[in-house]
Amino acid sequence: MKFNIVIIDDHPIVLLGTKIVLEKNSTYKVTGTFVDFDGLETFLNDNTCDLIITDFSLPNATLDGLNLIERIRRIYSDIPLIVLTSLQNASLVLKSLDYGVSAIVEKSEHINELMNSIKKVIDGEVYISPFFTKKIADVSLNAGADLLSTLSPKETEVIRLLSAGMSPNDVATKLCRSIKTISWTKVSAKRKLKITSDAELYQYAKEIL
């Protein structure tokens, strides 16, 4: 019996490579590959799958980051979700796990880690790869990460996008929010992080996120 998998990633080479590797195991069948959530949603309107694998960051999509994870878990709560990502921030990893992610693997790790994660998920376990296990262990030593944990998912997304060079207008459009909301979210994040200037906020985000 085939185990049907779908993959979301904004890099076609990653989609193709992951599909080829997974299907070397005769048990696995990649039934869909998509560059954004919209493609996944359209597919699952008429089809089913046993597992979703997604990247965390899809900068050109309408949904990415924690918003993407939250949407997938809310709509497809019965389908296990693995995050395969180049994300390296432990606090965001922990937030993803809070949303119900079944496994998380860093893209630079050996492909065996992805295969291990799938096996663990099939067995009903939560799997965190060695890379992220170490990152999470180091979080308690990082005061910045402790402060970061006080931010809401919305605040985290806003400062991450702003620090990546997006304008407030672009962020508002991407997150379907008003510019005023984005501004207030930024102010709230600065207050929680005990930061007074935008420049310091963006530098902090680049180092921590």
XYZ file of N, CA and C in Angstrom:
627
model
N 0.837 -1.190 0.000
C 0.000 0.000 0.000
C 0.878 1.248 0.000
N 0.616 2.175 -0.898
C 1.420 3.379 -1.030
C 1.086 4.395 0.066
N 2.127 5.121 0.503
C 1.984 6.214 1.456
C 2.121 7.499 0.654
N 1.014 8.221 0.496
C 0.982 9.377 -0.405
C 1.472 10.650 0.284
N 2.420 11.325 -0.374
C 3.072 12.508 0.188
C 2.936 13.682 -0.774
N 2.716 14.888 -0.222
C 2.760 16.106 -1.033
C 3.823 17.030 -0.447
N 4.426 17.857 -1.314
C 5.552 18.700 -0.913
C 5.302 20.143 -1.340
N 5.621 21.091 -0.432
C 5.567 22.516 -0.763
C 6.967 23.107 -0.608
N 7.467 23.723 -1.674
C 8.748 24.431 -1.629
C 8.796 25.369 -2.821
N 9.388 26.548 -2.635
C 9.408 27.512 -3.734
C 10.595 27.325 -4.671
N 11.369 26.255 -4.471
C 12.494 25.959 -5.360
C 12.203 24.670 -6.137
N 11.994 24.763 -7.447
C 11.677 23.584 -8.257
C 12.706 22.465 -8.133
N 13.980 22.825 -7.997
C 15.016 21.797 -7.881
C 14.834 21.003 -6.588
N 14.480 21.692 -5.510
C 14.240 21.009 -4.233
C 13.036 20.080 -4.349
N 11.985 20.555 -5.005
C 10.790 19.726 -5.197
C 11.126 18.451 -5.960
N 11.839 18.613 -7.071
C 12.172 17.454 -7.903
C 13.114 16.508 -7.170
N 14.152 17.069 -6.539
C 15.124 16.233 -5.840
C 14.504 15.457 -4.696
N 13.662 16.113 -3.927
C 13.004 15.442 -2.802
C 12.077 14.338 -3.300
N 11.360 14.612 -4.374
C 10.458 13.615 -4.962
C 11.233 12.375 -5.406
N 12.346 12.601 -6.095
C 13.149 11.483 -6.598
C 13.675 10.632 -5.445
N 14.193 11.289 -4.422
C 14.756 10.567 -3.277
C 13.676 9.770 -2.547
N 12.542 10.395 -2.293
C 11.480 9.708 -1.551
C 10.957 8.496 -2.300
N 10.824 8.623 -3.609
C 10.231 7.533 -4.383
C 11.211 6.390 -4.655
N 12.459 6.537 -4.189
C 13.366 5.388 -4.214
C 12.895 4.336 -3.218
N 12.123 4.776 -2.235
C 11.452 3.854 -1.321
C 10.107 3.504 -1.953
N 9.924 2.261 -2.286
C 8.731 1.844 -3.029
C 7.434 2.072 -2.258
N 7.540 2.327 -0.957
C 6.345 2.568 -0.142
C 5.791 3.970 -0.356
N 6.668 4.909 -0.731
C 6.281 6.314 -0.814
C 5.928 6.730 -2.239
N 4.868 7.504 -2.356
C 4.449 8.058 -3.642
C 4.189 9.550 -3.465
N 4.956 10.379 -4.183
C 4.735 11.824 -4.140
C 3.641 12.156 -5.143
N 2.481 12.495 -4.639
C 1.318 12.710 -5.507
C 1.122 14.165 -5.906
N 1.893 15.068 -5.282
C 1.764 16.478 -5.654
C 2.941 17.291 -5.158
N 3.410 18.240 -5.986
C 4.443 19.191 -5.573
C 3.943 20.594 -5.886
N 4.131 21.514 -4.937
C 3.554 22.851 -5.074
C 4.534 23.913 -4.596
N 4.416 25.114 -5.162
C 5.300 26.214 -4.773
C 4.673 27.097 -3.703
N 3.400 26.861 -3.379
C 2.733 27.666 -2.353
C 1.523 26.931 -1.783
N 0.918 27.533 -0.767
C -0.237 26.924 -0.107
C -1.433 26.824 -1.042
N -1.590 27.808 -1.920
C -2.741 27.800 -2.832
C -2.769 26.529 -3.673
N -1.588 26.117 -4.148
C -1.513 24.889 -4.938
C -1.911 23.672 -4.131
N -1.451 23.628 -2.882
C -1.815 22.523 -1.994
C -3.314 22.492 -1.758
N -3.883 23.649 -1.466
C -5.313 23.724 -1.160
C -6.155 23.271 -2.341
N -5.791 23.721 -3.539
C -6.525 23.315 -4.742
C -6.462 21.806 -4.928
N -5.276 21.235 -4.726
C -5.091 19.791 -4.886
C -5.928 19.008 -3.879
N -5.892 19.438 -2.615
C -6.584 18.681 -1.567
C -8.091 18.893 -1.558
N -8.567 19.810 -2.391
C -10.019 19.927 -2.556
C -10.597 18.679 -3.209
N -9.776 18.015 -4.037
C -10.257 16.850 -4.789
C -9.453 15.586 -4.522
N -8.397 15.688 -3.706
C -7.522 14.541 -3.467
C -7.203 14.446 -1.978
N -6.586 13.351 -1.603
C -6.146 13.173 -0.222
C -4.657 12.853 -0.207
N -4.058 12.954 0.953
C -2.665 12.532 1.104
C -2.457 12.068 2.542
N -1.332 11.398 2.772
C -1.027 10.868 4.099
C -0.023 11.725 4.857
N 0.662 12.622 4.134
C 1.705 13.435 4.757
C 1.957 14.686 3.924
N 2.160 15.816 4.612
C 2.556 17.060 3.954
C 3.966 17.413 4.410
N 4.839 17.700 3.445
C 6.181 18.207 3.736
C 6.251 19.626 3.195
N 6.638 20.582 4.032
C 6.695 21.969 3.566
C 7.953 22.679 4.042
N 8.390 23.651 3.252
C 9.420 24.580 3.702
C 8.765 25.551 4.678
N 9.566 26.253 5.458
C 9.032 27.252 6.385
C 8.880 28.601 5.697
N 9.889 28.975 4.938
C 9.902 30.294 4.299
C 9.577 30.192 2.817
N 8.504 30.852 2.414
C 8.115 30.955 1.005
C 7.934 32.446 0.715
N 9.027 33.194 0.576
C 8.961 34.665 0.536
C 8.124 35.254 -0.577
N 7.929 34.520 -1.656
C 7.143 35.056 -2.771
C 5.689 34.619 -2.740
N 5.305 33.891 -1.700
C 3.938 33.374 -1.601
C 3.097 34.265 -0.692
N 1.785 34.110 -0.782
C 0.889 34.895 0.073
C 0.956 34.434 1.520
N 1.348 33.181 1.738
C 1.487 32.642 3.093
C 2.862 32.021 3.250
N 3.552 32.364 4.329
C 4.771 31.640 4.656
C 5.020 31.757 6.153
N 6.077 31.103 6.618
C 6.415 31.167 8.027
C 5.344 30.577 8.932
N 5.195 31.167 10.098
C 4.239 30.653 11.075
C 2.805 30.744 10.583
N 2.514 31.741 9.756
C 1.160 31.838 9.191
C 0.844 30.633 8.313
N 1.834 30.195 7.541
C 1.665 29.010 6.692
C 1.447 27.767 7.549
N 2.299 27.594 8.558
C 2.187 26.423 9.432
C 0.824 26.390 10.117
N 0.418 27.542 10.641
C -0.874 27.616 11.339
C -2.024 27.268 10.411
N -1.993 27.768 9.176
C -3.084 27.503 8.228
C -3.160 26.018 7.870
N -2.014 25.429 7.597
C -2.005 24.005 7.249
C -2.548 23.166 8.401
N -2.092 23.461 9.615
C -2.533 22.668 10.758
C -4.016 22.880 11.063
N -4.494 24.082 10.833
C -5.906 24.363 11.126
C -6.829 23.676 10.131
N -6.477 23.719 8.848
C -7.355 23.164 7.817
C -7.165 21.659 7.658
N -5.911 21.206 7.792
C -5.615 19.785 7.564
C -5.038 19.165 8.839
N -5.757 19.318 9.919
C -5.258 18.884 11.225
C -5.073 17.374 11.322
N -5.736 16.635 10.435
C -5.632 15.178 10.476
C -4.475 14.649 9.639
N -3.760 15.541 8.939
C -2.638 15.123 8.097
C -1.332 15.539 8.772
N -0.417 14.600 9.044
C 0.862 14.956 9.665
C 1.637 15.953 8.797
N 2.397 16.828 9.455
C 3.149 17.866 8.752
C 4.618 17.817 9.153
N 5.491 17.714 8.147
C 6.937 17.789 8.362
C 7.447 19.092 7.769
N 8.264 19.815 8.532
C 8.889 21.034 8.029
C 10.324 20.702 7.625
N 10.633 20.886 6.340
C 11.979 20.688 5.795
C 12.475 22.065 5.391
N 13.445 22.606 6.107
C 13.721 24.028 5.976
C 15.181 24.379 6.197
N 15.560 25.559 5.754
C 16.880 26.110 6.061
C 16.796 27.053 7.259
N 15.610 27.185 7.828
C 15.416 27.969 9.048
C 16.356 27.472 10.138
N 16.974 28.413 10.866
C 17.917 27.987 11.898
C 17.619 28.581 13.269
N 16.467 29.209 13.414
C 16.129 29.831 14.691
C 15.335 28.884 15.578
N 15.887 28.596 16.746
C 15.270 27.608 17.633
C 13.912 28.049 18.156
N 13.752 29.339 18.417
C 12.476 29.811 18.957
C 11.342 29.617 17.962
N 11.628 29.863 16.680
C 10.602 29.640 15.661
C 10.321 28.152 15.487
N 11.347 27.336 15.674
C 11.145 25.884 15.632
C 10.181 25.468 16.743
N 10.401 25.990 17.938
C 9.536 25.647 19.069
C 8.107 26.123 18.840
N 7.963 27.311 18.261
C 6.623 27.808 17.952
C 5.944 26.896 16.930
N 6.709 26.424 15.945
C 6.153 25.515 14.938
C 5.666 24.229 15.592
N 6.448 23.712 16.524
C 6.047 22.497 17.231
C 4.787 22.736 18.053
N 4.658 23.939 18.600
C 3.448 24.279 19.354
C 2.198 24.206 18.480
N 2.359 24.475 17.192
C 1.226 24.421 16.266
C 0.881 22.986 15.858
N 1.721 22.036 16.241
C 1.413 20.648 15.941
C 2.206 20.041 14.807
N 3.353 20.640 14.463
C 4.229 20.046 13.455
C 4.721 18.698 13.968
N 4.735 17.699 13.100
C 5.117 16.346 13.509
C 6.622 16.121 13.494
N 7.321 16.845 12.622
C 8.775 16.689 12.530
C 9.368 17.925 11.877
N 10.637 18.176 12.183
C 11.331 19.293 11.557
C 12.770 18.887 11.266
N 13.194 19.149 10.018
C 14.519 18.739 9.539
C 15.163 19.913 8.817
N 16.461 20.121 9.043
C 17.181 21.199 8.372
C 17.696 20.701 7.020
N 17.600 21.556 6.002
C 17.903 21.129 4.634
C 19.354 20.710 4.418
N 20.263 21.210 5.244
C 21.675 20.868 5.051
C 22.030 19.502 5.637
N 21.107 18.890 6.371
C 21.380 17.584 6.966
C 21.305 16.472 5.919
N 21.841 15.319 6.284
C 21.828 14.171 5.377
C 20.389 13.768 5.069
N 20.170 13.293 3.857
C 18.819 12.911 3.434
C 18.223 11.841 4.349
N 19.090 11.081 5.017
C 18.591 10.062 5.945
C 17.746 10.668 7.063
N 18.038 11.929 7.407
C 17.253 12.574 8.461
C 15.802 12.770 8.026
N 15.615 13.117 6.748
C 14.248 13.246 6.241
C 13.556 11.888 6.242
N 14.268 10.856 5.802
C 13.683 9.520 5.776
C 13.345 9.049 7.199
N 14.248 9.340 8.140
C 13.983 8.979 9.539
C 12.744 9.693 10.065
N 12.625 10.969 9.692
C 11.482 11.747 10.182
C 10.168 11.161 9.680
N 10.146 10.722 8.433
C 8.922 10.135 7.873
C 8.562 8.847 8.616
N 9.563 8.014 8.864
C 9.311 6.767 9.591
C 8.750 7.038 10.988
N 9.340 8.021 11.663
C 8.875 8.361 13.011
C 7.435 8.873 12.984
N 7.144 9.722 12.000
C 5.797 10.289 11.888
C 4.774 9.197 11.598
N 5.130 8.270 10.721
C 4.233 7.150 10.422
C 3.927 6.355 11.693
N 4.931 6.266 12.579
C 4.756 5.540 13.843
C 4.055 6.376 14.910
N 3.661 7.603 14.531
C 2.937 8.454 15.457
C 3.810 9.246 16.414
N 5.101 9.356 16.104
C 6.022 10.078 16.974
C 6.322 11.471 16.427
N 6.841 12.329 17.290
C 7.348 13.640 16.878
C 8.859 13.520 16.728
N 9.393 14.038 15.628
C 10.828 13.898 15.364
C 11.476 15.263 15.167
N 12.549 15.512 15.912
C 13.348 16.721 15.744
C 14.752 16.278 15.363
N 15.240 16.734 14.225
C 16.540 16.287 13.726
C 17.665 16.742 14.650
N 18.845 16.116 14.556
C 19.973 16.480 15.422
C 20.333 17.962 15.362
N 20.265 18.554 14.175
C 20.593 19.976 14.028
C 19.710 20.821 14.931
N 18.402 20.585 14.874
C 17.477 21.394 15.659
C 17.440 20.984 17.126
N 17.755 19.736 17.418
C 17.853 19.311 18.812
C 18.917 20.126 19.532
N 20.050 20.318 18.857
C 21.128 21.128 19.435
C 20.713 22.593 19.542
N 20.056 23.101 18.497
C 19.614 24.496 18.514
C 18.676 24.764 19.689
N 17.751 23.839 19.902
C 16.788 24.004 20.990
C 17.487 23.937 22.344
N 18.489 23.057 22.459
C 19.234 22.940 23.714
C 19.984 24.224 24.033
N 20.389 24.940 22.983
C 21.147 26.181 23.171
C 20.258 27.384 23.472
N 18.945 27.237 23.287
C 18.040 28.378 23.440
C 18.116 28.983 24.836
N 18.219 28.145 25.842
C 18.221 28.648 27.215
C 19.436 29.523 27.505
N 20.461 29.410 26.643
C 21.657 30.219 26.835
C 21.580 31.530 26.083
N 20.510 31.708 25.326
C 20.397 32.873 24.448
C 19.313 33.817 24.963
N 19.716 34.911 25.553
C 18.741 35.852 26.120
C 17.837 36.420 25.050
N 18.387 36.619 23.858
C 17.583 37.140 22.762
C 16.452 36.208 22.408
N 16.725 34.934 22.423
C 15.681 33.962 22.111
C 14.611 33.960 23.194
N 15.022 34.182 24.468
C 14.043 34.252 25.547
C 13.087 35.418 25.327
N 13.632 36.558 24.921
C 12.781 37.704 24.633
C 11.895 37.425 23.434
N 12.459 36.755 22.440
C 11.699 36.455 21.229
C 10.460 35.634 21.545
N 10.561 34.781 22.550
C 9.435 33.905 22.878
C 8.230 34.685 23.396
N 8.432 35.956 23.765
C 7.307 36.769 24.232
C 6.485 37.334 23.078
N 7.026 37.273 21.864
C 6.316 37.817 20.713
C 5.215 36.876 20.248
N 4.152 37.448 19.736
C 3.100 36.643 19.112
C 3.580 36.206 17.734
N 2.972 35.162 17.152
C 3.342 34.763 15.790
C 3.238 35.918 14.797
N 2.214 36.751 14.954
C 2.034 37.880 14.033
C 3.188 38.874 14.150
N 3.591 39.174 15.392
C 4.699 40.104 15.601
C 6.000 39.542 15.046
N 6.212 38.248 15.244
C 7.416 37.607 14.727
C 7.476 37.701 13.214
N 6.362 37.418 12.554
C 6.320 37.474 11.097
C 6.582 38.881 10.582
N 5.979 39.870 11.216
C 6.124 41.254 10.750
C 7.569 41.715 10.834
N 8.230 41.490 11.975
C 9.605 41.978 12.084
C 10.557 41.149 11.227
N 10.239 39.873 11.011
C 11.079 39.055 10.126
C 11.024 39.590 8.704
N 9.831 39.916 8.233
C 9.670 40.411 6.869
C 10.260 41.804 6.712
N 10.068 42.664 7.698
C 10.632 44.010 7.630
C 12.159 43.962 7.635
N 12.725 43.098 8.464
C 14.184 43.006 8.544
C 14.780 42.402 7.282
N 13.959 41.680 6.522
C 14.422 41.101 5.255
C 14.427 42.129 4.132
N 13.954 43.347 4.424
C 14.008 44.414 3.434
C 12.677 44.805 2.833
N 11.602 44.151 3.259
C 10.288 44.504 2.736
C 9.807 45.811 3.353
N 9.113 46.619 2.575
C 8.553 47.864 3.086
C 7.285 47.564 3.882
N 6.869 48.483 4.761
C 5.614 48.274 5.492
C 4.428 48.042 4.554
N 4.418 48.746 3.417
C 3.340 48.537 2.440
C 3.345 47.108 1.912
N 4.555 46.609 1.596
C 4.676 45.248 1.065
C 4.256 44.215 2.108
N 4.661 44.445 3.347
C 4.296 43.518 4.424
C 2.785 43.516 4.632
N 2.191 44.702 4.603
C 0.739 44.806 4.768
C 0.012 44.036 3.673
N 0.503 44.177 2.443
C -0.111 43.466 1.314
C 0.056 41.965 1.459
N 1.265 41.530 1.810
C 1.557 40.099 1.924
C 0.716 39.433 3.004
N 0.548 40.120 4.132
C -0.176 39.533 5.261
C -1.655 39.905 5.288
N -2.086 40.630 4.240
C -3.493 41.056 4.151
C -3.910 41.855 5.391
N -3.066 42.803 5.769
C -3.336 43.675 6.905
C -3.222 45.126 6.454
N -3.741 46.045 7.234
C -3.593 47.465 6.928
C -2.199 47.928 7.345
N -1.749 49.031 6.743
C -0.450 49.582 7.114
C -0.454 49.985 8.590
N -1.582 50.498 9.048
C -1.697 50.898 10.453
C -1.491 49.700 11.378
N -2.069 48.565 11.003
C -1.908 47.356 11.816
C -0.451 46.925 11.863
N 0.228 46.982 10.712
C 1.644 46.612 10.652
C 2.465 47.536 11.543
N 2.156 48.825 11.509
C 2.887 49.798 12.328
C 2.690 49.525 13.817
N 1.452 49.256 14.214
C 1.179 48.971 15.618
C 1.833 47.658 16.049
N 1.860 46.690 15.158
C 2.508 45.406 15.462
C 4.000 45.605 15.689
N 4.608 46.439 14.860
C 6.039 46.737 15.010
C 6.311 47.436 16.338
N 5.468 48.393 16.694
C 5.617 49.114 17.965
C 5.504 48.148 19.144
N 4.540 47.235 19.062
C 4.343 46.249 20.125
C 5.562 45.349 20.267
N 6.130 44.926 19.137
C 7.313 44.062 19.162
C 8.501 44.789 19.789
N 8.676 46.052 19.424
C 9.776 46.843 19.989
C 9.637 46.967 21.505
N 8.418 47.175 21.965
C 8.186 47.305 23.399
C 8.541 46.008 24.129
N 8.101 44.878 23.594
C 8.369 43.590 24.234
C 9.858 43.255 24.236
N 10.555 43.660 23.165
C 11.979 43.353 23.043
C 12.862 44.404 23.715
N 12.207 45.426 24.293
C 12.933 46.510 24.961
C 13.876 47.217 23.987
N 13.368 47.488 22.787
C 14.124 48.146 21.721
C 13.429 49.458 21.388
N 14.218 50.513 21.129
C 13.622 51.830 20.893
C 13.648 52.278 19.435
N 14.584 51.770 18.638
C 14.697 52.242 17.253
C 14.411 51.134 16.252
N 13.945 51.536 15.061
C 13.702 50.564 13.996
C 14.999 49.881 13.585
N 16.081 50.651 13.508
C 17.367 50.091 13.082
C 17.813 48.975 14.022
N 17.649 49.206 15.319
C 18.023 48.193 16.305
C 17.114 46.971 16.196
N 15.841 47.214 15.942
C 14.886 46.113 15.785
C 15.274 45.225 14.614
N 15.599 45.842 13.473
C 15.931 45.069 12.279
C 17.251 44.323 12.453
N 18.208 44.952 13.138
C 19.473 44.273 13.396
C 19.259 43.082 14.318
N 18.435 43.280 15.331
C 18.106 42.193 16.258
C 17.474 41.024 15.504
N 16.520 41.363 14.640
C 15.809 40.321 13.897
C 16.755 39.546 12.996
N 17.689 40.242 12.356
C 18.638 39.567 11.466
C 19.519 38.594 12.237
N 19.863 38.957 13.460
C 20.737 38.100 14.264
C 19.984 36.934 14.895
N 18.741 37.187 15.306
C 17.982 36.182 16.049
C 17.093 35.334 15.153
N 16.444 35.973 14.156
C 15.537 35.244 13.280
C 16.270 34.627 12.117
